[in-house]
Coordinates of C-alpha atoms in Angstrom, one line a residue:
Chain A
M1 CA 169.4 -25.6 188.2
H2 CA 165.9 -24.2 188.5
P3 CA 165.9 -22.4 185.1
A4 CA 167.2 -25.5 183.4
S5 CA 164.6 -27.6 185.1
F6 CA 161.9 -25.3 184.1
A7 CA 163.1 -25.3 180.5
W8 CA 163.0 -29.1 180.5
A9 CA 159.6 -29.2 182.1
L10 CA 158.4 -26.7 179.5
W11 CA 159.8 -29.0 176.8
C12 CA 158.1 -32.1 178.3
C13 CA 154.8 -30.3 178.3
G14 CA 154.9 -29.1 174.7
R15 CA 155.9 -25.6 175.8
R16 CA 152.7 -25.0 177.7
R17 CA 153.8 -22.8 180.5
E18 CA 151.1 -23.4 183.2
E19 CA 151.4 -27.2 182.7
A20 CA 155.1 -27.0 183.0
E21 CA 154.9 -25.0 186.2
E22 CA 152.6 -27.6 187.7
V23 CA 154.9 -30.5 186.6
L24 CA 157.9 -28.8 188.1
Q25 CA 156.2 -28.1 191.4
S26 CA 155.0 -31.7 191.5
A27 CA 158.5 -32.9 190.9
Y28 CA 159.8 -30.7 193.7
L29 CA 157.2 -32.0 196.0
K30 CA 158.1 -35.6 195.1
V31 CA 161.7 -34.8 196.1
F32 CA 160.7 -33.0 199.3
E33 CA 158.3 -35.7 200.4
G34 CA 160.8 -38.4 199.6
S35 CA 158.7 -40.3 197.0
A36 CA 161.6 -39.7 194.5
R37 CA 164.9 -40.6 196.0
F38 CA 168.4 -40.0 194.5
N39 CA 170.5 -43.1 194.8
G40 CA 173.7 -41.6 193.2
D41 CA 173.7 -43.7 190.1
S42 CA 173.9 -40.6 187.9
S43 CA 174.4 -36.9 188.3
L44 CA 171.8 -35.0 190.3
R45 CA 170.7 -33.1 187.2
T46 CA 170.2 -36.2 185.2
W47 CA 168.2 -37.8 188.0
F48 CA 166.0 -34.7 188.5
F49 CA 165.4 -34.3 184.8
S50 CA 164.2 -37.9 184.6
V51 CA 161.9 -37.2 187.6
I52 CA 160.5 -34.2 185.7
R53 CA 159.9 -36.3 182.6
R54 CA 158.2 -39.0 184.5
T55 CA 156.0 -36.5 186.3
A56 CA 155.0 -34.8 183.0
T57 CA 154.1 -38.2 181.5
E58 CA 152.0 -39.1 184.6
Q59 CA 150.2 -35.7 184.5
R60 CA 149.5 -36.0 180.8
R61 CA 148.1 -39.5 181.3
R62 CA 146.0 -38.4 184.2
R63 CA 144.7 -35.4 182.2
W64 CA 143.9 -37.5 179.2
L65 CA 142.0 -40.1 181.4
R66 CA 140.0 -37.4 183.2
Q67 CA 139.1 -35.9 179.8
Q68 CA 138.1 -39.2 178.4
L69 CA 135.9 -40.1 181.5
L70 CA 134.3 -36.7 181.6
E71 CA 133.5 -36.8 177.9
R72 CA 132.1 -40.3 178.1
W73 CA 130.1 -40.1 181.3
F74 CA 129.4 -36.5 182.0
V75 CA 129.7 -33.3 180.0
T76 CA 132.3 -32.2 177.6
P77 CA 135.1 -30.6 179.7
P78 CA 136.6 -27.3 178.8
E79 CA 139.2 -28.2 176.2
A80 CA 142.8 -28.0 177.4
S81 CA 144.8 -26.2 174.8
S82 CA 147.4 -28.3 173.2
A83 CA 149.1 -25.3 171.6
P84 CA 152.1 -23.7 173.1
D85 CA 151.7 -20.6 175.3
P86 CA 150.7 -17.8 172.9
E87 CA 152.3 -15.1 175.1
A88 CA 155.6 -17.0 175.0
V89 CA 155.3 -17.4 171.2
A90 CA 154.7 -13.7 170.8
A91 CA 157.7 -12.8 173.0
S92 CA 160.1 -15.0 171.2
S93 CA 162.2 -13.8 168.3
E94 CA 161.6 -14.8 164.7
T95 CA 164.5 -17.2 164.6
S96 CA 163.3 -18.9 167.8
R97 CA 159.9 -19.2 166.4
A98 CA 161.2 -20.8 163.3
L99 CA 163.3 -23.2 165.4
L100 CA 160.2 -24.1 167.5
Q101 CA 158.1 -24.6 164.3
A102 CA 160.9 -26.8 162.9
L103 CA 161.1 -28.8 166.1
A104 CA 157.4 -29.4 166.1
A105 CA 157.8 -31.4 162.9
L106 CA 160.2 -33.9 164.6
S107 CA 159.3 -36.9 166.6
S108 CA 159.1 -36.3 170.4
R109 CA 162.2 -38.5 171.0
Q110 CA 164.2 -36.5 168.5
R111 CA 163.0 -33.3 170.0
E112 CA 163.9 -34.4 173.5
V113 CA 167.4 -35.6 172.5
L114 CA 168.1 -32.4 170.6
H115 CA 166.9 -30.2 173.5
L116 CA 169.0 -32.1 176.1
V117 CA 172.2 -31.9 173.9
F118 CA 171.9 -28.4 172.4
Y119 CA 169.7 -26.5 174.9
Q120 CA 170.9 -28.1 178.1
D121 CA 174.5 -28.8 176.9
M122 CA 174.4 -32.4 178.0
T123 CA 176.1 -35.4 176.4
I124 CA 174.2 -37.9 174.4
E125 CA 174.9 -40.5 177.2
E126 CA 173.2 -38.2 179.8
A127 CA 170.3 -37.7 177.4
S128 CA 169.9 -41.4 177.0
R129 CA 169.8 -41.9 180.7
I130 CA 167.2 -39.3 181.2
L131 CA 165.0 -40.7 178.4
N132 CA 165.7 -44.2 179.6
I133 CA 166.9 -45.5 176.2
S134 CA 170.1 -47.0 175.0
L135 CA 173.0 -44.9 174.0
G136 CA 172.8 -46.2 170.4
T137 CA 169.2 -45.3 170.1
A138 CA 169.9 -41.8 171.5
R139 CA 172.6 -41.4 169.0
T140 CA 170.3 -42.4 166.2
H141 CA 167.6 -40.0 167.3
F142 CA 170.2 -37.3 167.6
A143 CA 171.6 -37.7 164.2
R144 CA 168.3 -38.1 162.4
G145 CA 166.7 -35.2 164.3
K146 CA 169.6 -33.0 163.5
Q147 CA 169.4 -33.8 159.8
Q148 CA 165.7 -33.2 159.7
L149 CA 166.0 -30.0 161.6
R150 CA 168.6 -28.7 159.2
Q151 CA 166.5 -29.6 156.2
I152 CA 163.4 -27.9 157.6
L153 CA 165.3 -24.8 158.6
A154 CA 166.9 -24.6 155.2
L155 CA 163.4 -24.8 153.6
T156 CA 162.2 -22.1 155.8
D157 CA 165.2 -19.9 155.0
G158 CA 164.6 -20.5 151.3
R159 CA 161.0 -19.4 151.5
K160 CA 162.0 -16.2 153.4
E161 CA 164.6 -15.4 150.7
K162 CA 162.0 -15.9 148.0
R163 CA 159.6 -13.5 149.7
A164 CA 162.4 -10.9 150.1
Chain B
M1 CA 180.7 -49.8 174.6
M2 CA 182.5 -46.6 173.9
A3 CA 182.0 -43.9 176.5
D4 CA 180.2 -40.9 175.1
D5 CA 182.6 -38.1 174.6
P6 CA 181.1 -34.7 175.1
N7 CA 183.1 -33.4 172.2
L8 CA 182.0 -36.1 169.9
H9 CA 178.9 -34.3 168.8
R10 CA 180.5 -30.9 168.8
D11 CA 181.4 -30.7 165.2
S12 CA 181.4 -27.4 163.4
S13 CA 178.2 -28.1 161.5
D14 CA 176.3 -28.2 164.9
E15 CA 177.4 -24.7 165.8
H16 CA 174.6 -23.1 163.9
L17 CA 172.0 -25.2 165.7
R18 CA 173.7 -24.6 169.0
G19 CA 173.5 -20.9 168.4
L20 CA 169.8 -21.1 167.7
F21 CA 169.1 -23.2 170.8
S22 CA 171.2 -20.8 173.0
K23 CA 169.2 -17.9 171.7
L24 CA 166.0 -19.7 172.6
R25 CA 167.4 -20.4 176.0
K26 CA 168.2 -16.8 176.7
E27 CA 164.7 -15.8 175.7
D28 CA 163.2 -18.5 177.9
Q29 CA 165.3 -17.4 180.9
A30 CA 163.6 -14.0 180.9
R31 CA 160.3 -15.7 181.8
I32 CA 161.3 -18.2 184.5
P33 CA 158.8 -18.5 187.4
P34 CA 160.0 -18.5 191.0
P35 CA 161.3 -21.8 192.2
L36 CA 158.5 -22.6 194.6
M37 CA 154.9 -21.6 194.5
T38 CA 153.2 -20.5 197.7
G39 CA 149.7 -20.2 199.1
P40 CA 146.7 -21.6 197.2
K41 CA 148.7 -22.4 194.1
I42 CA 150.9 -25.0 195.8
E43 CA 147.8 -26.4 197.6
S44 CA 146.1 -26.9 194.2
V45 CA 149.2 -28.7 192.9
R46 CA 149.3 -30.8 196.1
Q47 CA 145.6 -31.7 195.7
R48 CA 145.9 -32.7 192.1
R49 CA 148.6 -35.2 192.9
P50 CA 147.2 -38.7 193.7
A51 CA 146.7 -39.2 197.4
K52 CA 149.4 -41.3 199.1
W53 CA 148.1 -44.5 200.6
R54 CA 147.9 -44.3 204.4
P55 CA 148.9 -47.4 206.3
G56 CA 145.3 -47.9 207.7
L57 CA 143.8 -47.5 204.3
R58 CA 146.3 -50.0 202.8
F59 CA 145.4 -52.5 205.6
A60 CA 141.6 -52.1 204.9
A61 CA 142.1 -52.5 201.2
T62 CA 144.2 -55.7 201.8
V63 CA 141.5 -57.1 204.1
C64 CA 138.8 -56.3 201.5
A65 CA 140.7 -58.0 198.7
A66 CA 141.4 -61.0 200.9
T67 CA 137.7 -61.4 201.8
L68 CA 136.7 -61.1 198.2
L69 CA 139.2 -63.7 197.2
A70 CA 138.1 -66.1 199.9
A71 CA 134.4 -65.6 198.9
L72 CA 135.2 -66.3 195.3
L73 CA 137.2 -69.4 196.2
W74 CA 134.4 -70.7 198.4
L75 CA 131.8 -70.1 195.7
R76 CA 133.9 -71.9 193.2
H77 CA 134.4 -74.8 195.6
D78 CA 130.6 -75.0 196.3
L79 CA 129.8 -75.1 192.5
S80 CA 132.3 -77.8 191.9
L81 CA 130.7 -79.9 194.8
H82 CA 127.3 -79.5 193.1
R83 CA 128.7 -80.7 189.9
A84 CA 130.4 -83.7 191.4
A85 CA 127.1 -85.0 193.0
P86 CA 124.5 -85.6 190.2
G87 CA 120.9 -85.6 191.1
Q88 CA 121.3 -83.3 194.1
G89 CA 120.1 -79.7 194.2
S90 CA 119.1 -78.0 191.0
Y91 CA 121.5 -80.0 188.8
A92 CA 119.7 -82.7 186.6
P93 CA 121.2 -86.2 186.5
V94 CA 123.1 -87.0 183.3
A95 CA 121.2 -89.8 181.4
S96 CA 123.1 -92.8 180.3
I97 CA 123.7 -93.1 176.5
T98 CA 122.0 -96.5 176.5
E99 CA 118.8 -95.0 177.9
W100 CA 118.7 -92.1 175.6
R101 CA 116.0 -92.0 172.9
P102 CA 116.1 -89.6 170.1
P103 CA 113.3 -87.1 170.2
T104 CA 112.5 -87.6 166.5
D105 CA 112.1 -91.3 166.8
F106 CA 108.3 -91.2 166.1
L107 CA 109.0 -90.1 162.5
L108 CA 110.1 -93.6 161.7
N109 CA 106.6 -95.0 162.6
T110 CA 105.3 -95.1 159.0
P111 CA 102.2 -97.0 158.0
G112 CA 102.8 -100.5 156.9
R113 CA 106.2 -100.7 158.6
E114 CA 105.1 -104.1 160.0
M115 CA 105.6 -105.6 156.6
M116 CA 109.2 -104.7 156.7
R117 CA 109.7 -106.5 160.0
T118 CA 107.7 -109.8 159.4
V119 CA 108.9 -112.7 157.4
P120 CA 106.3 -114.0 154.8
V121 CA 105.0 -117.6 155.1
L122 CA 106.2 -119.5 152.1
T123 CA 104.2 -122.5 150.7
P124 CA 105.8 -125.9 150.5
E125 CA 107.4 -127.0 147.2
P126 CA 105.1 -128.9 144.8
S127 CA 105.8 -132.6 144.4
P128 CA 107.5 -133.8 141.1
N129 CA 104.5 -136.0 140.0
R130 CA 102.4 -132.9 139.8
A131 CA 104.8 -131.1 137.6
G132 CA 102.2 -130.5 134.9
S133 CA 99.7 -128.9 137.1
P134 CA 98.9 -125.3 136.6
P135 CA 101.0 -122.9 138.7
N136 CA 98.0 -121.1 140.2
R137 CA 96.7 -124.2 141.7
K138 CA 95.7 -123.9 145.3
P139 CA 98.0 -125.8 147.6
E140 CA 96.3 -128.6 149.3
P141 CA 95.8 -128.2 152.9
P142 CA 98.1 -130.5 154.9
Q143 CA 96.4 -133.6 155.7
A144 CA 95.5 -134.2 159.2
A145 CA 97.4 -136.9 160.9
A146 CA 95.5 -140.1 161.0
P147 CA 94.4 -141.0 164.4
L148 CA 96.4 -143.7 165.9
S149 CA 94.8 -147.2 165.6
Q150 CA 94.0 -148.9 168.7

């Protein structure tokens, strides 16, 4: 479960590796310290994924607030990079890079649903539980995201063929 | 509501996307960090998390909040008392509308305004036997009453 959790944390943090590691550790600590409790309403994986997502959101909010306060009252803080980990980008294959670029053009909800269904092999219902949205909304995001992703990938393939 | 069938979204057109995602997953799995950090790294994560409220701290915060609330209520009550009793303290009494004088009243004090307020004294009507007399004739002064004969 750890690899899947890390991949989800990575996704929730815009594929920034260090941030994802921190989020995952914070989520583990929440579970160990008992501040996040599993009540058996869903599967363990679904529950833990929602804990990771919530932790990532909290961390992002905290970071944003800190940045805003520092900028306003003190000095300009060292800018946290919003770009994905360059090392990971370099290590990924061309097809994966194209997929990541195409995914970056989608809305975050569409990206999350597609990740949970295609990458994590979950059902749309499980995805809707993790994202705390209705099943119908999740289905809509899934269908629209898939359609857009196909269009973007087709465009990218077309450009490659032209270059060749 | 219909239950979500896992195979519902497994149509053949998705296989291409599934393949792309599974390739990405395989590449990601080569760079998975260990499950738990140790040493200073985990401490830094622990420190960055918001501190949990200790019971003592929570009690102190509650007492502070209650004191502040009580002070605010008391202040408000005090203010309303001052307002209710006119003429006391620093609050000026509210003048009655009948006693109030407009501050620009003096502007109405124009010269000759007495003429507007007094009624002119009219002379008595001339008698019919003096109808032919000129109009500018001075009116005769009223005759003094004859003294009573003894």
